[in-house]
CSV table of C-alpha atoms in Angstrom, one decimal:
chain,number,residue,atom,x,y,z
T,1,UNK,CA,-113.0,-20.6,36.1
T,2,UNK,CA,-110.1,-20.6,38.1
T,3,UNK,CA,-108.5,-18.3,40.3
T,4,UNK,CA,-105.4,-18.0,41.9
T,5,UNK,CA,-104.6,-15.3,44.2
T,6,UNK,CA,-101.3,-14.4,45.9
T,7,UNK,CA,-100.5,-12.0,49.1
T,8,UNK,CA,-98.8,-9.9,49.7
T,9,UNK,CA,-99.0,-7.7,46.4
T,10,UNK,CA,-95.9,-5.9,47.4
T,11,UNK,CA,-93.0,-6.9,50.3
T,12,UNK,CA,-89.8,-4.7,51.2
T,13,UNK,CA,-87.7,-6.6,53.4
T,14,UNK,CA,-84.3,-5.5,54.7
T,15,UNK,CA,-81.3,-7.6,53.0
T,16,UNK,CA,-80.8,-10.7,55.6
T,17,UNK,CA,-84.6,-10.8,56.2
T,18,UNK,CA,-86.9,-13.5,55.5
T,19,UNK,CA,-89.7,-13.5,53.0
T,20,UNK,CA,-92.7,-15.2,52.2
T,21,UNK,CA,-95.3,-15.2,49.6
T,22,UNK,CA,-98.6,-17.2,49.9
T,23,UNK,CA,-100.7,-18.6,46.6
T,24,UNK,CA,-104.2,-19.6,46.9
T,25,UNK,CA,-106.9,-21.3,44.5
T,26,UNK,CA,-110.5,-21.2,44.1
T,27,UNK,CA,-109.9,-25.0,43.0
T,28,UNK,CA,-107.9,-27.8,43.8
T,29,UNK,CA,-104.9,-27.9,41.8
T,30,UNK,CA,-103.2,-30.9,40.1
T,31,UNK,CA,-99.8,-29.2,40.6
T,32,UNK,CA,-98.4,-25.6,41.0
T,33,UNK,CA,-95.7,-24.0,39.8
T,34,UNK,CA,-93.6,-20.9,40.9
T,35,UNK,CA,-91.6,-18.5,38.4
T,36,UNK,CA,-89.4,-15.4,39.3
T,37,UNK,CA,-89.5,-12.4,36.8
T,38,UNK,CA,-86.3,-10.1,37.2
T,39,UNK,CA,-86.9,-6.3,36.8
T,40,UNK,CA,-87.2,-6.1,32.9
T,41,UNK,CA,-86.8,-9.5,32.8
T,42,UNK,CA,-88.9,-12.6,31.5
T,43,UNK,CA,-90.4,-15.2,34.0
T,44,UNK,CA,-88.0,-17.9,34.7
T,45,UNK,CA,-89.4,-21.3,36.0
T,46,UNK,CA,-88.3,-22.1,39.7
T,47,UNK,CA,-90.4,-25.3,40.7
T,48,UNK,CA,-93.3,-27.6,40.3
T,49,UNK,CA,-94.7,-29.1,43.1
T,50,UNK,CA,-97.3,-32.1,42.6
T,51,UNK,CA,-97.8,-34.0,45.8
T,52,UNK,CA,-100.0,-33.2,48.7
T,53,UNK,CA,-97.9,-31.8,51.5
T,54,UNK,CA,-94.8,-31.4,49.1
T,55,UNK,CA,-92.1,-29.8,50.3
T,56,UNK,CA,-89.0,-28.7,48.0
T,57,UNK,CA,-85.8,-26.7,48.9
T,58,UNK,CA,-83.5,-24.8,46.4
T,59,UNK,CA,-80.7,-23.4,48.3
T,60,UNK,CA,-82.5,-20.4,50.4
T,61,UNK,CA,-85.9,-21.0,48.8
T,62,UNK,CA,-88.4,-23.4,50.6
T,63,UNK,CA,-91.6,-24.4,48.6
T,64,UNK,CA,-94.7,-26.0,50.3
T,65,UNK,CA,-97.9,-27.4,48.9
T,66,UNK,CA,-100.8,-27.5,50.9
T,67,UNK,CA,-102.6,-30.9,52.1
T,68,UNK,CA,-105.7,-29.6,50.0
T,69,UNK,CA,-103.2,-28.6,47.5
T,70,UNK,CA,-105.6,-25.3,47.0
T,71,UNK,CA,-102.3,-23.3,48.6
T,72,UNK,CA,-98.8,-22.8,48.3
T,73,UNK,CA,-96.1,-20.9,49.7
T,74,UNK,CA,-92.7,-19.4,48.8
T,75,UNK,CA,-90.3,-18.8,51.6
T,76,UNK,CA,-86.8,-17.2,51.2
T,77,UNK,CA,-84.2,-17.0,53.9
T,78,UNK,CA,-82.1,-14.6,54.4
T,79,UNK,CA,-83.0,-12.5,51.3
T,80,UNK,CA,-80.4,-11.0,49.1
T,81,UNK,CA,-80.4,-8.1,46.3
T,82,UNK,CA,-80.2,-10.8,43.9
T,83,UNK,CA,-83.7,-12.3,45.3
T,84,UNK,CA,-85.6,-8.9,43.8
T,85,UNK,CA,-88.1,-9.2,41.3
T,86,UNK,CA,-91.6,-10.6,41.0
T,87,UNK,CA,-92.5,-14.1,42.1
T,88,UNK,CA,-95.8,-15.6,40.4
T,89,UNK,CA,-97.4,-19.2,41.3
T,90,UNK,CA,-99.0,-20.8,38.4
T,91,UNK,CA,-101.7,-23.2,37.9
T,92,UNK,CA,-101.7,-26.0,36.0
T,93,UNK,CA,-101.0,-25.9,32.2
T,94,UNK,CA,-104.6,-26.7,31.0
T,95,UNK,CA,-106.0,-23.6,32.0
T,96,UNK,CA,-102.9,-21.8,32.7
T,97,UNK,CA,-103.6,-18.9,35.4
T,98,UNK,CA,-100.6,-16.8,36.8
T,99,UNK,CA,-101.2,-15.6,40.0
T,100,UNK,CA,-101.0,-11.8,40.2
T,101,UNK,CA,-97.5,-11.8,41.7
T,102,UNK,CA,-95.6,-10.6,44.6
T,103,UNK,CA,-92.9,-7.9,43.9
T,104,UNK,CA,-90.0,-8.3,46.0
T,105,UNK,CA,-87.6,-5.3,47.3
T,106,UNK,CA,-84.6,-5.8,49.1
T,107,UNK,CA,-82.8,-3.1,50.6
T,108,UNK,CA,-79.1,-3.3,51.1
J,1,UNK,CA,-85.1,-27.1,27.8
J,2,UNK,CA,-85.8,-24.5,25.1
J,3,UNK,CA,-84.3,-21.4,23.7
J,4,UNK,CA,-87.0,-18.9,22.5
J,5,UNK,CA,-85.7,-15.9,20.2
J,6,UNK,CA,-88.2,-13.4,20.1
J,7,UNK,CA,-88.4,-10.0,18.3
J,8,UNK,CA,-88.6,-7.2,17.9
J,9,UNK,CA,-87.5,-6.7,21.8
J,10,UNK,CA,-89.2,-3.3,21.9
J,11,UNK,CA,-91.0,-0.9,19.4
J,12,UNK,CA,-92.5,2.2,19.3
J,13,UNK,CA,-95.9,2.4,17.0
J,14,UNK,CA,-98.1,4.9,15.5
J,15,UNK,CA,-102.0,4.3,16.6
J,16,UNK,CA,-103.6,2.6,13.9
J,17,UNK,CA,-100.8,0.5,12.6
J,18,UNK,CA,-100.0,-3.3,13.3
J,19,UNK,CA,-97.3,-4.8,14.6
J,20,UNK,CA,-95.7,-8.2,14.0
J,21,UNK,CA,-94.2,-10.2,16.7
J,22,UNK,CA,-91.8,-13.0,15.7
J,23,UNK,CA,-91.3,-16.3,18.1
J,24,UNK,CA,-88.6,-18.8,16.9
J,25,UNK,CA,-87.9,-22.0,18.8
J,26,UNK,CA,-84.5,-24.2,18.9
J,27,UNK,CA,-87.0,-27.4,19.1
J,28,UNK,CA,-90.0,-28.4,18.1
J,29,UNK,CA,-92.6,-27.9,20.1
J,30,UNK,CA,-96.7,-28.8,19.7
J,31,UNK,CA,-97.9,-25.7,21.5
J,32,UNK,CA,-97.0,-22.2,21.8
J,33,UNK,CA,-98.5,-19.6,23.7
J,34,UNK,CA,-98.9,-15.7,23.7
J,35,UNK,CA,-99.3,-13.6,26.6
J,36,UNK,CA,-99.7,-10.2,27.7
J,37,UNK,CA,-98.1,-8.4,30.7
J,38,UNK,CA,-99.3,-4.8,31.3
J,39,UNK,CA,-97.2,-2.7,33.1
J,40,UNK,CA,-97.0,-4.0,36.7
J,41,UNK,CA,-99.2,-6.8,36.1
J,42,UNK,CA,-99.2,-10.2,35.6
J,43,UNK,CA,-99.5,-12.3,32.7
J,44,UNK,CA,-102.5,-12.9,30.5
J,45,UNK,CA,-102.8,-15.7,28.3
J,46,UNK,CA,-104.1,-14.5,24.8
J,47,UNK,CA,-104.3,-17.6,23.0
J,48,UNK,CA,-102.5,-21.0,22.2
J,49,UNK,CA,-101.0,-21.2,18.7
J,50,UNK,CA,-101.6,-25.5,17.2
J,51,UNK,CA,-99.6,-26.2,14.4
J,52,UNK,CA,-101.6,-27.1,11.7
J,53,UNK,CA,-104.9,-25.3,13.1
J,54,UNK,CA,-106.3,-22.3,14.1
J,55,UNK,CA,-105.1,-20.7,17.2
J,56,UNK,CA,-107.6,-21.1,20.1
J,57,UNK,CA,-108.0,-17.3,21.9
J,58,UNK,CA,-109.0,-16.7,25.5
J,59,UNK,CA,-111.8,-14.6,26.3
J,60,UNK,CA,-111.3,-11.5,25.6
J,61,UNK,CA,-109.0,-11.7,22.9
J,62,UNK,CA,-110.2,-12.1,19.4
J,63,UNK,CA,-108.4,-13.1,16.0
J,64,UNK,CA,-109.2,-9.6,14.3
J,65,UNK,CA,-107.4,-8.2,16.9
J,66,UNK,CA,-104.5,-10.7,17.6
J,67,UNK,CA,-104.1,-12.8,14.5
J,68,UNK,CA,-101.9,-15.5,14.9
J,69,UNK,CA,-99.6,-17.9,12.7
J,70,UNK,CA,-97.9,-20.9,13.1
J,71,UNK,CA,-96.4,-22.3,10.0
J,72,UNK,CA,-94.4,-25.0,11.5
J,73,UNK,CA,-93.5,-26.6,14.8
J,74,UNK,CA,-90.7,-24.0,15.6
J,75,UNK,CA,-92.0,-20.5,14.6
J,76,UNK,CA,-94.9,-18.2,15.5
J,77,UNK,CA,-95.9,-14.7,14.9
J,78,UNK,CA,-98.4,-12.4,16.7
J,79,UNK,CA,-99.7,-9.4,15.1
J,80,UNK,CA,-101.4,-6.8,17.0
J,81,UNK,CA,-103.5,-5.1,14.6
J,82,UNK,CA,-104.9,-1.4,14.5
J,83,UNK,CA,-103.2,-0.7,17.8
J,84,UNK,CA,-104.2,2.1,20.0
J,85,UNK,CA,-102.3,3.2,22.9
J,86,UNK,CA,-104.3,0.6,25.3
J,87,UNK,CA,-102.3,-1.9,23.6
J,88,UNK,CA,-99.2,-0.9,25.2
J,89,UNK,CA,-97.9,-3.8,26.9
J,90,UNK,CA,-95.0,-6.5,27.1
J,91,UNK,CA,-95.9,-9.4,24.5
J,92,UNK,CA,-94.3,-12.7,25.6
J,93,UNK,CA,-94.3,-16.3,23.7
J,94,UNK,CA,-94.0,-19.4,25.4
J,95,UNK,CA,-93.4,-23.3,25.0
J,96,UNK,CA,-93.3,-26.2,27.0
J,97,UNK,CA,-90.5,-28.6,25.9
J,98,UNK,CA,-90.8,-32.1,27.4
J,99,UNK,CA,-92.1,-31.6,30.9
J,100,UNK,CA,-94.7,-28.8,32.1
J,101,UNK,CA,-92.3,-26.1,32.8
J,102,UNK,CA,-92.9,-23.1,30.7
J,103,UNK,CA,-90.1,-21.5,28.7
J,104,UNK,CA,-90.4,-17.6,27.6
J,105,UNK,CA,-89.0,-15.4,25.2
J,106,UNK,CA,-87.3,-12.3,26.4
J,107,UNK,CA,-90.4,-10.4,25.4
J,108,UNK,CA,-91.8,-7.4,23.2
J,109,UNK,CA,-92.2,-4.3,24.6
J,110,UNK,CA,-94.7,-2.2,22.6
J,111,UNK,CA,-95.6,1.5,23.4
J,112,UNK,CA,-98.5,2.9,21.3
J,113,UNK,CA,-98.6,6.3,20.7
């Protein structure tokens, strides 16, 4: 079945540094979604990518979908303490598979 | 969008007992999803709850252990039966409303002692 991997598992950054998490699928994805889960909270939808090579931006967050539609990345520029949490990628809804997540901690 | 009310938010239960978690959505949705999230782990889909039919369970989850009800398009319950400490986890209900974006309830933090 579909497997979604994420690296790194953990990332500790100093406030102001950049952060990137990578998501890799064993199969081609029709779309990919990203979620953020704050400590003690529930996952919150960030974005969905559908097209090959697609790049979307949300303020300091940049999302990319690979040309082969098997990988994706989330890049945060100049992290802030409010960025703390776990970032999950997730495959299409039919066989909805969440990646293991990347836990980001930001040191002030 | 969808607003989901999930309760209880947390509970501490004795082993061997059962807990029923409720999930109420502010709009009618076709499918509702139940997830388990163990501490520090990702989300694992338990089952998909369909209105008017039996839930569809993922590999490793069975109806006897996690019976699900879906009496209408806005409500579902998940029961964790005959609990053991290994069932200690966060349980989340989720829906997709309109698009493919998933909305989640606040979660139920279950501790089995």
